[in-house]
Coordinates of C-alpha atoms in Angstrom, one line a residue:
M163 CA 291.4 122.4 243.7
S164 CA 294.4 122.8 241.4
Q165 CA 293.5 124.5 238.1
A166 CA 295.8 122.1 236.3
S167 CA 293.5 119.3 237.2
I168 CA 290.3 120.9 235.8
F169 CA 289.0 120.0 232.4
T170 CA 286.3 121.9 230.4
P171 CA 282.9 121.3 231.9
D172 CA 281.1 118.2 230.4
D173 CA 284.3 117.5 228.4
V174 CA 285.1 113.8 228.8
S175 CA 287.3 113.5 225.7
H176 CA 290.2 112.6 227.9
I177 CA 288.4 109.4 229.0
S178 CA 289.2 106.1 227.4
N179 CA 286.6 104.5 225.2
R180 CA 287.4 101.0 226.5
L181 CA 284.5 99.7 228.6
E182 CA 285.3 97.3 231.4
L183 CA 282.7 94.9 232.8
L184 CA 284.0 93.9 236.2
A185 CA 282.6 90.8 237.9
P186 CA 283.0 89.2 241.3
A187 CA 285.0 86.0 241.9
K188 CA 284.4 84.2 245.2
N189 CA 287.2 81.8 244.0
A190 CA 289.3 81.0 240.9
E191 CA 286.6 78.8 239.3
F192 CA 284.0 81.5 239.7
G193 CA 286.4 84.0 238.2
M194 CA 287.0 81.8 235.2
E195 CA 283.2 81.4 234.6
A196 CA 282.8 85.2 234.9
I197 CA 285.4 85.7 232.2
L198 CA 283.8 83.0 229.9
H199 CA 280.5 84.7 230.4
G200 CA 281.8 88.1 229.4
A201 CA 283.7 89.9 232.2
D202 CA 286.6 92.1 231.1
A203 CA 288.0 91.9 234.6
V204 CA 287.3 90.1 237.9
Y205 CA 288.0 91.0 241.5
I206 CA 288.9 88.4 244.0
G207 CA 290.1 88.3 247.6
G208 CA 293.5 87.1 248.6
P209 CA 294.4 85.0 251.7
D210 CA 293.9 88.0 254.1
F211 CA 292.7 91.6 254.4
G212 CA 289.8 91.5 252.0
A213 CA 286.5 93.2 252.8
R214 CA 284.7 89.8 252.6
L215 CA 286.4 87.7 255.3
T216 CA 284.8 84.4 254.1
A217 CA 285.9 84.9 250.5
G218 CA 289.6 84.5 250.7
N219 CA 291.8 82.6 248.3
S220 CA 295.4 81.3 248.1
V221 CA 298.0 83.1 246.1
E222 CA 298.3 79.9 244.0
D223 CA 294.6 80.2 243.0
I224 CA 295.1 83.9 242.2
A225 CA 298.0 82.9 239.9
R226 CA 295.8 80.3 238.3
L227 CA 293.1 82.8 237.6
C228 CA 295.5 85.3 236.2
T229 CA 296.9 82.8 233.8
F230 CA 293.4 82.0 232.6
A231 CA 292.3 85.7 232.4
H232 CA 295.3 86.9 230.5
Q233 CA 294.5 84.5 227.6
Y234 CA 291.7 86.9 226.9
H235 CA 293.5 90.0 228.0
A236 CA 291.1 90.2 230.9
Q237 CA 292.4 91.6 234.2
V238 CA 292.4 90.3 237.7
F239 CA 292.1 92.8 240.6
V240 CA 292.8 91.6 244.2
T241 CA 291.1 93.1 247.1
L242 CA 293.2 94.2 250.0
N243 CA 290.6 96.7 251.2
T244 CA 290.3 96.4 254.9
I245 CA 291.9 98.8 257.4
L246 CA 295.1 97.5 258.8
M247 CA 296.5 97.5 262.3
D248 CA 300.2 98.3 262.9
N249 CA 301.1 94.7 263.6
E250 CA 299.6 93.6 260.2
L251 CA 301.5 96.0 257.9
A252 CA 304.6 93.7 257.4
K253 CA 302.4 90.8 256.6
A254 CA 300.4 92.9 254.2
E255 CA 303.5 94.1 252.4
K256 CA 304.8 90.5 251.9
L257 CA 301.3 89.5 250.6
I258 CA 301.2 92.4 248.1
W259 CA 304.5 91.2 246.6
Q260 CA 303.2 87.7 246.4
I261 CA 300.0 88.9 244.7
Y262 CA 302.1 90.9 242.2
E263 CA 304.3 87.9 241.5
A264 CA 301.2 85.8 240.9
G265 CA 300.3 88.1 238.0
A266 CA 297.6 90.3 239.4
D267 CA 296.9 93.5 237.5
A268 CA 295.8 95.8 240.3
L269 CA 295.3 96.0 244.0
I270 CA 292.1 97.4 245.5
V271 CA 292.9 99.2 248.8
Q272 CA 291.2 101.2 251.5
D273 CA 294.1 101.9 254.0
M274 CA 296.4 104.7 253.0
G275 CA 299.1 103.1 255.1
V276 CA 299.6 100.7 252.2
L277 CA 301.0 103.6 250.1
Q278 CA 303.8 103.9 252.7
L279 CA 304.9 100.3 252.2
D280 CA 307.6 99.0 249.9
L281 CA 305.3 98.2 247.0
P282 CA 305.9 96.3 243.8
P283 CA 305.1 98.1 240.5
I284 CA 301.4 97.2 240.7
A285 CA 298.4 99.5 239.8
L286 CA 296.3 100.7 242.7
H287 CA 292.6 101.1 242.8
A288 CA 290.8 103.2 245.4
S289 CA 288.2 101.0 247.2
T290 CA 284.6 102.4 247.6
Q291 CA 285.4 102.0 251.3
M292 CA 287.3 105.2 251.0
D293 CA 284.0 107.1 250.5
N294 CA 284.7 108.5 247.1
R295 CA 282.1 111.1 246.5
T296 CA 283.7 114.3 245.4
A297 CA 285.9 115.6 242.6
E298 CA 288.3 117.0 245.2
K299 CA 288.8 113.5 246.7
A300 CA 289.2 112.0 243.2
V301 CA 291.9 114.6 242.2
F302 CA 293.8 113.8 245.4
L303 CA 293.6 110.0 244.8
E304 CA 294.9 110.5 241.3
Q305 CA 297.8 112.6 242.5
V306 CA 299.0 110.1 245.1
G307 CA 299.1 107.2 242.6
F308 CA 295.7 105.6 242.1
S309 CA 294.7 104.8 238.5
Q310 CA 291.1 103.7 239.1
V311 CA 288.6 104.8 241.7
V312 CA 285.5 103.0 242.9
L313 CA 282.8 105.7 243.2
A314 CA 280.3 105.8 246.0
R315 CA 277.1 104.0 245.1
E316 CA 275.0 107.0 246.1
L317 CA 276.2 109.3 243.3
G318 CA 273.9 110.7 240.7
L319 CA 274.8 111.3 237.0
S320 CA 275.6 114.9 237.5
Q321 CA 278.0 114.1 240.4
I322 CA 279.7 111.4 238.4
R323 CA 280.1 113.8 235.5
E324 CA 281.7 116.3 237.8
V325 CA 284.2 113.8 239.0
A326 CA 285.0 112.7 235.4
N327 CA 285.6 116.3 234.5
H328 CA 288.4 116.6 237.0
T329 CA 290.4 113.4 236.9
K330 CA 292.0 111.1 234.4
M331 CA 291.5 108.1 236.6
Q332 CA 289.2 105.4 235.3
L333 CA 285.9 105.7 237.0
E334 CA 284.4 102.4 238.4
F335 CA 280.7 102.3 239.5
F336 CA 278.5 99.5 240.9
I337 CA 275.8 98.6 238.5
H338 CA 274.3 95.5 240.1
G339 CA 273.9 93.6 243.4
A340 CA 273.5 94.3 247.1
L341 CA 273.5 97.9 248.3
C342 CA 275.1 98.8 251.6
V343 CA 272.7 101.2 253.2
A344 CA 275.5 103.3 254.6
Y345 CA 278.1 105.3 252.6
S346 CA 280.8 102.6 252.3
G347 CA 283.4 103.0 255.1
L348 CA 281.0 105.1 257.2
C349 CA 279.3 102.3 259.1
N350 CA 280.3 101.1 262.6
L351 CA 277.0 99.6 263.5
S352 CA 278.2 96.1 263.3
H353 CA 281.3 96.7 265.4
A354 CA 279.4 98.6 268.0
F355 CA 276.9 95.8 268.7
S356 CA 278.8 92.6 267.8
N357 CA 282.5 93.6 267.7
R358 CA 282.5 92.5 264.0
S359 CA 283.9 95.4 262.0
A360 CA 282.7 96.0 258.5
N361 CA 286.0 97.8 257.8
R362 CA 287.7 94.5 258.7
G363 CA 285.5 92.3 256.4
E364 CA 283.3 91.0 259.2
C365 CA 280.0 92.9 258.8
S366 CA 277.1 91.2 260.8
Q367 CA 274.5 92.9 258.5
M368 CA 272.6 94.3 261.5
C369 CA 270.9 96.6 259.0
R370 CA 269.0 93.7 257.4
L371 CA 267.2 92.9 260.7
P372 CA 263.6 93.9 261.4
G373 CA 262.8 96.8 263.7
E374 CA 260.3 99.4 264.9
L375 CA 260.3 103.0 263.9
K376 CA 258.9 105.6 266.4
T377 CA 258.7 109.3 266.6
R378 CA 260.3 111.1 269.5
Q379 CA 256.9 111.2 271.1
G380 CA 256.6 107.4 270.9
E381 CA 254.2 107.1 267.9
V382 CA 254.8 103.8 266.1
L383 CA 255.3 104.4 262.4
A384 CA 256.4 100.9 261.4
E385 CA 256.5 97.6 263.3
N386 CA 258.6 94.5 262.5
E387 CA 259.8 96.0 259.2
H388 CA 263.3 95.8 257.6
L389 CA 263.7 99.6 257.7
L390 CA 267.4 99.8 256.8
S391 CA 267.4 97.0 254.2
L392 CA 267.6 98.3 250.6
K393 CA 266.6 96.6 247.4
D394 CA 269.4 95.5 245.1
N395 CA 271.1 97.7 242.6
N396 CA 270.2 97.3 238.9
Q397 CA 271.5 99.9 236.4
T398 CA 270.4 98.1 233.2
D399 CA 268.4 101.0 232.0
N400 CA 271.1 103.6 232.9
L401 CA 274.2 102.0 231.3
E402 CA 274.5 104.4 228.4
A403 CA 273.8 107.4 230.6
L404 CA 276.6 106.2 232.9
I405 CA 278.9 105.9 229.9
D406 CA 278.2 109.4 228.8
A407 CA 278.8 110.6 232.4
G408 CA 282.3 109.1 232.3
V409 CA 282.0 105.7 233.9
R410 CA 284.3 103.1 232.2
S411 CA 284.3 100.2 234.7
F412 CA 280.9 98.6 235.4
K413 CA 281.1 96.6 238.6
I414 CA 278.8 93.7 239.7
E415 CA 278.6 93.1 243.4
G416 CA 278.6 89.5 244.7
R417 CA 281.8 87.9 246.0
L418 CA 279.6 85.8 248.3
K419 CA 277.0 84.9 245.7
D420 CA 276.8 81.5 244.0
V421 CA 278.3 80.7 240.5
N422 CA 274.9 80.8 238.8
Y423 CA 274.4 84.3 239.9
V424 CA 277.9 85.2 238.5
K425 CA 277.1 83.5 235.2
N426 CA 273.7 85.0 234.7
V427 CA 274.3 88.5 235.8
T428 CA 277.6 88.8 234.0
A429 CA 276.1 87.4 230.8
H430 CA 273.2 89.9 231.1
Y431 CA 275.4 93.0 231.3
R432 CA 277.8 91.7 228.7
Q433 CA 274.9 91.5 226.2
E434 CA 273.6 95.0 227.3
L435 CA 277.0 96.6 226.9
D436 CA 277.6 94.8 223.6
K437 CA 274.3 96.3 222.3
I438 CA 275.6 99.8 223.1
I439 CA 279.0 99.1 221.6
A440 CA 277.3 97.8 218.4
R441 CA 275.5 101.2 218.1
R442 CA 278.5 103.3 219.0
P443 CA 281.6 102.2 217.1
E444 CA 283.8 104.6 219.2
L445 CA 283.3 102.3 222.2
T446 CA 285.0 98.9 222.6
A447 CA 285.3 96.2 225.2
S448 CA 288.5 96.2 227.2
S449 CA 289.2 92.4 226.9
H450 CA 289.3 90.2 223.8
G451 CA 286.8 87.8 222.3
R452 CA 283.1 87.6 222.0
C453 CA 280.8 85.5 224.1
E454 CA 278.3 83.0 223.1
H455 CA 275.8 82.1 225.8
A456 CA 273.7 78.8 225.9
F457 CA 270.9 80.6 227.7
T458 CA 269.0 83.9 227.8
P459 CA 270.3 85.9 230.7
N460 CA 267.7 87.2 233.2
P461 CA 268.9 88.9 236.4
E462 CA 265.4 88.5 237.9
K463 CA 265.9 84.8 238.1
T464 CA 268.9 84.8 240.5
F465 CA 269.3 86.3 243.9
N466 CA 268.0 89.9 244.2
R467 CA 265.9 91.8 246.7
G468 CA 264.0 93.7 244.0
R469 CA 265.5 96.3 241.8
T470 CA 266.4 100.0 242.2
D471 CA 268.7 102.4 240.4
Y472 CA 269.2 104.1 243.8
F473 CA 270.2 107.7 243.4
V474 CA 271.6 107.7 239.8
N475 CA 268.5 109.6 238.7
D476 CA 268.1 111.5 241.9
R477 CA 266.1 110.5 245.0
S478 CA 262.8 108.6 244.6
Q479 CA 260.6 106.3 246.5
G480 CA 261.1 102.6 246.0
V481 CA 264.8 102.1 247.0
S482 CA 263.7 99.7 249.8
D483 CA 261.4 96.8 250.4
F484 CA 260.6 96.7 254.1
R485 CA 259.0 93.3 254.0
S486 CA 262.0 91.1 253.7
P487 CA 265.8 91.2 253.0
K488 CA 265.6 87.8 251.3
F489 CA 265.2 86.8 247.6
I490 CA 261.4 87.0 247.1
G491 CA 261.7 86.3 243.4
E492 CA 259.3 87.0 240.5
E493 CA 255.6 87.3 241.1
V494 CA 254.1 84.3 239.2
A495 CA 250.7 83.4 240.5
K496 CA 247.6 84.0 242.6
V497 CA 246.2 81.1 244.7
K498 CA 242.8 80.1 243.2
S499 CA 242.0 77.1 245.3
L500 CA 243.6 74.6 247.7
G501 CA 243.5 70.8 247.5
K502 CA 244.8 68.2 249.9
D503 CA 248.3 68.2 248.3
Y504 CA 248.0 70.8 245.5
I505 CA 247.5 74.4 244.8
E506 CA 245.4 75.6 241.9
V507 CA 246.7 79.0 240.7
E508 CA 245.9 81.7 238.2
S509 CA 249.0 82.3 236.2
T510 CA 250.5 82.7 232.7
A511 CA 253.9 81.3 233.9
K512 CA 255.2 77.8 233.0
F513 CA 256.1 75.8 236.1
N514 CA 258.6 73.1 236.5
N515 CA 259.1 70.2 238.9
G516 CA 261.5 71.3 241.5
D517 CA 260.6 75.1 241.3
G518 CA 260.9 77.0 244.5
L519 CA 258.0 79.3 245.5
C520 CA 257.4 81.6 248.4
Y521 CA 254.6 83.7 249.9
F522 CA 254.1 86.1 252.8
A523 CA 252.4 84.4 255.7
K524 CA 249.1 85.7 256.9
N525 CA 249.6 88.6 259.3
Y526 CA 253.3 88.6 258.5
K527 CA 253.7 92.1 260.0
Q528 CA 253.0 90.6 263.4
A529 CA 255.5 87.8 263.0
K530 CA 258.3 88.2 265.6
Q531 CA 261.1 86.8 263.5
S532 CA 262.2 87.6 259.9
D533 CA 261.9 83.9 259.0
D534 CA 258.3 83.8 260.1
K535 CA 257.3 86.3 257.4
L536 CA 258.4 84.7 254.2
R537 CA 257.4 81.0 253.7
G538 CA 258.8 78.6 251.1
L539 CA 257.3 75.8 249.0
R540 CA 259.0 73.3 246.7
L541 CA 257.0 71.9 243.8
N542 CA 257.1 68.2 243.7
R543 CA 255.2 68.2 240.4
A544 CA 253.7 70.8 238.1
D545 CA 250.6 69.9 236.0
G546 CA 249.8 73.1 234.2
N547 CA 248.4 75.5 236.9
R548 CA 247.9 72.7 239.4
L549 CA 251.0 72.6 241.6
Y550 CA 251.6 69.6 243.8
V551 CA 253.5 70.0 247.1
L552 CA 254.3 67.8 250.0
A553 CA 251.7 69.5 252.3
I554 CA 249.6 72.6 252.1
P555 CA 250.7 75.2 254.8
G556 CA 248.0 76.3 257.2
D557 CA 248.6 80.0 256.6
L558 CA 248.4 79.8 252.8
E559 CA 245.1 81.4 251.7
I560 CA 243.1 81.7 248.6
G561 CA 244.1 85.0 246.9
S562 CA 247.7 84.8 248.3
T563 CA 250.4 85.9 245.9
L564 CA 253.1 83.4 245.0
Y565 CA 256.6 84.3 244.0
R566 CA 259.1 82.0 242.3
N567 CA 262.6 82.3 243.7
R568 CA 264.0 79.2 242.1
D569 CA 263.4 78.4 238.5
H570 CA 264.5 74.8 238.3
A571 CA 264.7 74.7 234.5
F572 CA 266.8 77.9 234.4
E573 CA 269.2 76.7 237.1
T574 CA 269.6 73.3 235.3
V575 CA 270.9 75.1 232.2
L576 CA 273.3 77.2 234.2
A577 CA 274.6 74.2 236.0
K578 CA 276.1 73.0 232.7
E579 CA 278.7 74.6 230.4
S580 CA 276.7 77.7 229.6
A581 CA 279.1 80.1 227.7
K582 CA 282.1 80.1 225.4
R583 CA 284.5 83.0 224.6
I584 CA 285.5 83.1 221.0
I585 CA 288.3 85.0 219.2
D586 CA 288.1 85.4 215.4
V587 CA 291.2 84.6 213.4
D588 CA 292.4 84.8 209.8
I589 CA 294.4 81.8 208.5
K590 CA 296.9 82.1 205.7
L591 CA 298.7 79.2 204.1
M592 CA 301.9 80.0 202.2
D593 CA 304.9 78.3 200.6
T594 CA 308.3 78.0 202.2
D595 CA 311.5 76.7 200.8
S596 CA 311.1 73.4 202.5
G597 CA 307.3 73.1 202.6
I598 CA 304.4 75.3 203.8
S599 CA 303.7 77.6 206.7
M600 CA 300.4 78.5 208.4
T601 CA 299.9 82.0 209.9
M602 CA 297.0 82.5 212.3
T603 CA 296.3 86.2 213.0
D604 CA 293.6 87.2 215.5
T605 CA 291.5 90.4 215.1
Y606 CA 293.7 92.1 217.6
G607 CA 296.9 91.7 215.6
H608 CA 298.6 88.8 217.4
Q609 CA 300.1 86.1 215.2
G610 CA 301.1 82.5 215.5
V611 CA 303.1 80.9 212.8
A612 CA 303.8 77.1 212.3
H613 CA 305.9 75.4 209.6
L614 CA 305.6 72.0 208.0
E615 CA 308.3 70.4 206.0
L616 CA 306.7 68.8 203.0
E617 CA 307.6 67.1 199.7
K618 CA 305.6 69.2 197.4
A619 CA 303.4 67.2 195.1
P620 CA 300.3 68.8 193.4
A621 CA 297.0 67.4 194.5
N622 CA 295.1 65.6 191.7
D623 CA 291.9 67.6 191.8
Q624 CA 292.9 71.2 192.7
E625 CA 289.3 72.5 193.3
S626 CA 288.3 69.6 195.5
A627 CA 291.6 69.6 197.3
A628 CA 291.3 73.3 198.1
K629 CA 287.8 72.8 199.5
K630 CA 289.0 69.9 201.8
L631 CA 292.1 71.9 202.8
R632 CA 290.0 74.9 203.9
K633 CA 287.8 72.6 205.9
Q634 CA 290.8 70.9 207.5
L635 CA 292.5 74.2 208.4
G636 CA 289.3 75.6 209.9
K637 CA 288.7 72.8 212.4
L638 CA 289.2 75.0 215.5
G639 CA 286.2 73.7 217.5
S640 CA 288.0 72.7 220.7
T641 CA 290.0 76.0 220.9
D642 CA 289.0 79.6 221.7
F643 CA 289.4 80.5 218.0
T644 CA 287.1 80.5 215.0
A645 CA 288.2 81.0 211.4
R646 CA 286.9 84.2 209.8
E647 CA 289.0 84.0 206.6
I648 CA 291.1 81.2 205.2
S649 CA 293.4 82.1 202.3
I650 CA 295.5 79.6 200.4
E651 CA 298.4 81.4 198.8
T652 CA 300.6 78.5 197.8
E653 CA 301.7 78.1 194.2
Q654 CA 299.3 75.1 194.0
V655 CA 297.3 73.0 196.4
W656 CA 299.8 70.5 197.5
F657 CA 299.0 67.0 198.6
A658 CA 299.4 66.7 202.4
P659 CA 298.0 63.9 204.7
A660 CA 295.3 65.1 207.1
S661 CA 297.4 64.1 210.1
L662 CA 300.2 66.5 209.0
L663 CA 297.7 69.3 208.4
N664 CA 296.2 68.7 211.8
G665 CA 299.6 68.9 213.4
L666 CA 300.3 72.1 211.5
R667 CA 297.0 73.6 212.7
R668 CA 297.7 72.6 216.3
D669 CA 301.2 74.2 216.2
A670 CA 299.8 77.4 214.8
V671 CA 297.1 77.5 217.5
A672 CA 299.7 76.9 220.2
A673 CA 302.0 79.6 218.7
L674 CA 299.1 82.1 218.7
E675 CA 298.1 81.3 222.3
F676 CA 301.7 81.8 223.4
A677 CA 301.9 85.1 221.5
R678 CA 298.7 86.4 223.0
V679 CA 299.8 85.8 226.6
D680 CA 303.4 86.8 225.9
E681 CA 302.3 90.1 224.4
Y682 CA 299.9 90.8 227.3
Q683 CA 300.9 93.8 229.4
R684 CA 299.8 94.5 232.9
P685 CA 298.7 98.1 233.6
K686 CA 301.5 100.3 235.0
P687 CA 301.3 102.0 238.4
W688 CA 300.9 105.7 238.6
K689 CA 303.4 107.9 240.4
H690 CA 302.9 109.2 243.9
N691 CA 303.0 113.0 244.1
Q692 CA 304.4 113.8 247.5
D693 CA 303.2 117.5 247.2
A694 CA 299.5 116.6 246.9
V695 CA 297.3 118.2 249.5
Y696 CA 294.4 116.3 251.1
P697 CA 291.1 118.2 250.8
S698 CA 290.6 118.3 254.6
K699 CA 292.8 119.3 257.6
H700 CA 290.8 117.2 260.1
L701 CA 290.0 113.5 260.0
S702 CA 287.5 112.1 262.4
Y703 CA 287.1 108.4 263.4
L704 CA 285.0 108.0 260.3
S705 CA 288.1 108.3 258.1
N706 CA 289.3 104.9 259.4
V707 CA 292.9 105.7 260.2
A708 CA 294.1 102.6 262.1
N709 CA 297.9 102.5 261.9
Q710 CA 300.8 104.9 262.2
K711 CA 301.8 104.6 258.5
A712 CA 298.4 105.9 257.5
K713 CA 298.7 108.8 260.0
D714 CA 302.1 109.5 258.5
F715 CA 300.7 109.5 255.0
Y716 CA 297.9 112.0 255.8
Q717 CA 300.3 114.3 257.8
Q718 CA 302.7 114.3 254.8
H719 CA 299.7 115.5 252.7
G720 CA 298.6 118.4 254.9
V721 CA 296.3 116.9 257.5
I722 CA 296.8 118.4 260.9
E723 CA 294.4 116.5 263.2
I724 CA 293.7 112.8 263.0
E725 CA 291.5 110.7 265.2
D726 CA 291.9 106.9 265.6
T727 CA 289.4 104.7 263.7
Y728 CA 286.3 103.6 265.6
E729 CA 287.8 100.2 266.2
K730 CA 290.6 101.6 268.2
N731 CA 289.1 104.8 269.5
G732 CA 287.4 103.5 272.6
I733 CA 284.3 105.7 272.0
T734 CA 281.6 105.1 274.6
E735 CA 279.3 108.1 274.1
E736 CA 276.6 108.3 271.5
V737 CA 278.0 109.0 268.1
P738 CA 276.9 108.5 264.5
L739 CA 277.4 104.7 263.9
M740 CA 276.2 105.0 260.3
V741 CA 275.8 107.8 257.8
T742 CA 273.4 107.1 255.0
K743 CA 271.6 108.8 252.1
H744 CA 268.6 106.5 252.7
C745 CA 266.1 108.6 254.7
L746 CA 263.2 107.1 256.6
R747 CA 261.5 110.5 256.9
F748 CA 261.4 110.6 253.2
N749 CA 260.1 107.0 253.0
F750 CA 257.2 107.9 255.4
N751 CA 256.3 111.2 253.7
L752 CA 257.7 113.2 256.6
C753 CA 260.4 115.1 254.7
P754 CA 260.5 118.8 255.6
K755 CA 261.5 119.6 252.0
E756 CA 258.4 117.8 250.7
V757 CA 255.8 118.4 253.4
P758 CA 255.3 122.0 254.6
G759 CA 255.3 122.5 258.4
I760 CA 257.1 119.3 259.2
K761 CA 260.2 119.5 261.4
A762 CA 263.1 117.2 261.1
E763 CA 263.0 116.0 264.6
P764 CA 265.0 112.8 265.5
M765 CA 263.3 109.4 265.4
V766 CA 263.9 106.2 267.3
L767 CA 264.8 102.9 265.7
E768 CA 264.5 99.8 267.8
I769 CA 266.2 96.6 266.6
G770 CA 265.5 93.8 269.1
S771 CA 266.6 95.2 272.4
D772 CA 268.9 97.8 270.9
V773 CA 267.6 101.4 270.7
L774 CA 269.1 103.8 268.1
K775 CA 268.5 107.4 267.4
L776 CA 267.9 108.7 263.9
V777 CA 269.2 112.2 263.3
F778 CA 268.5 114.0 260.0
D779 CA 270.8 116.4 258.2
C780 CA 268.4 117.9 255.8
P781 CA 270.8 120.3 254.0
K782 CA 272.9 117.3 253.0
C783 CA 269.8 114.9 252.6
E784 CA 271.5 112.4 255.0
M785 CA 270.4 110.3 257.9
M786 CA 272.6 109.4 260.8
V787 CA 272.1 106.3 262.9
V788 CA 273.3 107.3 266.4
G789 CA 274.2 105.0 269.3
A790 CA 276.7 104.1 271.9
N791 CA 279.4 101.4 271.6
R792 CA 278.3 98.2 273.3
Q793 CA 281.6 96.4 272.8
V794 CA 285.1 96.8 274.3
P795 CA 287.4 97.8 271.4
N796 CA 289.8 95.0 270.3
E797 CA 292.7 96.3 268.3
G798 CA 293.9 92.9 267.2
R799 CA 290.5 91.8 265.9
G800 CA 289.0 95.1 264.9

């Protein structure tokens, strides 16, 4: 590593103190709601080449979202983070220019072939699909033009701090939502068994299916359990530690989630970050305005698979829930007795008509399908702890635990307008030669000025007129602004009809809105250092090199040997299809580092009729899921 890139250990003074809450946008409307609920930036897919194939958007919708976001100096990042085939590069280049012209602030990319294209002056972010785990990788990415890097979800605080100490790039880290069990970019399980490539935005989520775990000798350790399905990420308790480690962009997963998830989770983290900012004046939000929410955010009430902070505080039990990959919800009751059409429960919760409840069926471990395990109920009517349903299921027993995965009252609030973004302004009224002027200045220094020609005649009752004038000037309720200070600096309070004052105020608001957008500046791209040297001389199929321009890029930066990506390689022998830090030996108390005398022998994972070998790399604390390709490679589809 170049000494010029190394900072003093634990010295993060070079890092910006602007914190960015980054929320997902399935579409433009979701993105706008995310911004209203507190996001400093949103990420959204374009028409093609996004890692969520079903979450694409038109360039026109991206432009619409950018216009909205920039009112608040919030940013819009567009995902172009799949690997690209040779015949797609020209289309990708054209799309990138369209995205830039639509007003996007940055492009999130995985394929290094993109850097060989004729690019507009747009900022580049390194997708987590690049497997960004080391300081050496981060330094290289900075040198070749990336201004922000999405770190691997598996990193702990000390590893994040190490990266921060070696780069000036902004560090982005996932703080909430679904966890991919593999290191991002290092999973070919879906493509091998369904010809649907995760690196092409088509992951079939085979890892969420139930399976059996066996030792090499055939001993069954787990049956019909979701062994590769992780709980969901929740870093609420670690936000300040992540800030101190050097993270500045806090990313929420969920471009396929519904709008209520986006509203609720974004509002939750906005409030949590604002608490930290209030205690630490050196920190600030990276966008403008403060948010008022019409509800109390609670991430437990929208889709989650349980919570884990994964490896941020080192390895621990509890990162997975083998029972189900679905939203189980909050534990709310125990079944006390059963009537003909009602359930009597023991609970301190308040139930609502329309609530959704679920429970695990009797002998759920013997159920052959995932859907047979978790059963759902809808409350027709709630009368205290007597819950009326359409029919009592035959497998619901006294003593069963009930979970609520749909809080009807909470969802009803979120379905309405549930947040507003407010910018404080100071208003000053002054004399001009031909009348009066109104200057509206926001707390960020932007100004809007409006003039009113007026025949100056003193108001009869100066004190009463001044009071009415302040009230009239401060009527900003339908705008994004609220008056903090109103100062009247005219020689006297002049008589002016309310209609004229209203027009003056509207003109000042319009002038300020224009100034705020006009003075907004998109981030500038970083320069590409052609002399940068990639940390490795050899790239295997796991490096996801799918086109000639990507090969050219790596060769220009010192890589000697480059294998084709898995989608093009035609591999038929058994190879690692997934590399993960999730270890089933550790989960079943069979870790050689924890249990003396245990050997890290391979295990067998059976998912349906498919048999996979689990191989353990104990020095790295990693597990590899090994198998053979069951599909014929398809370059066009990937």
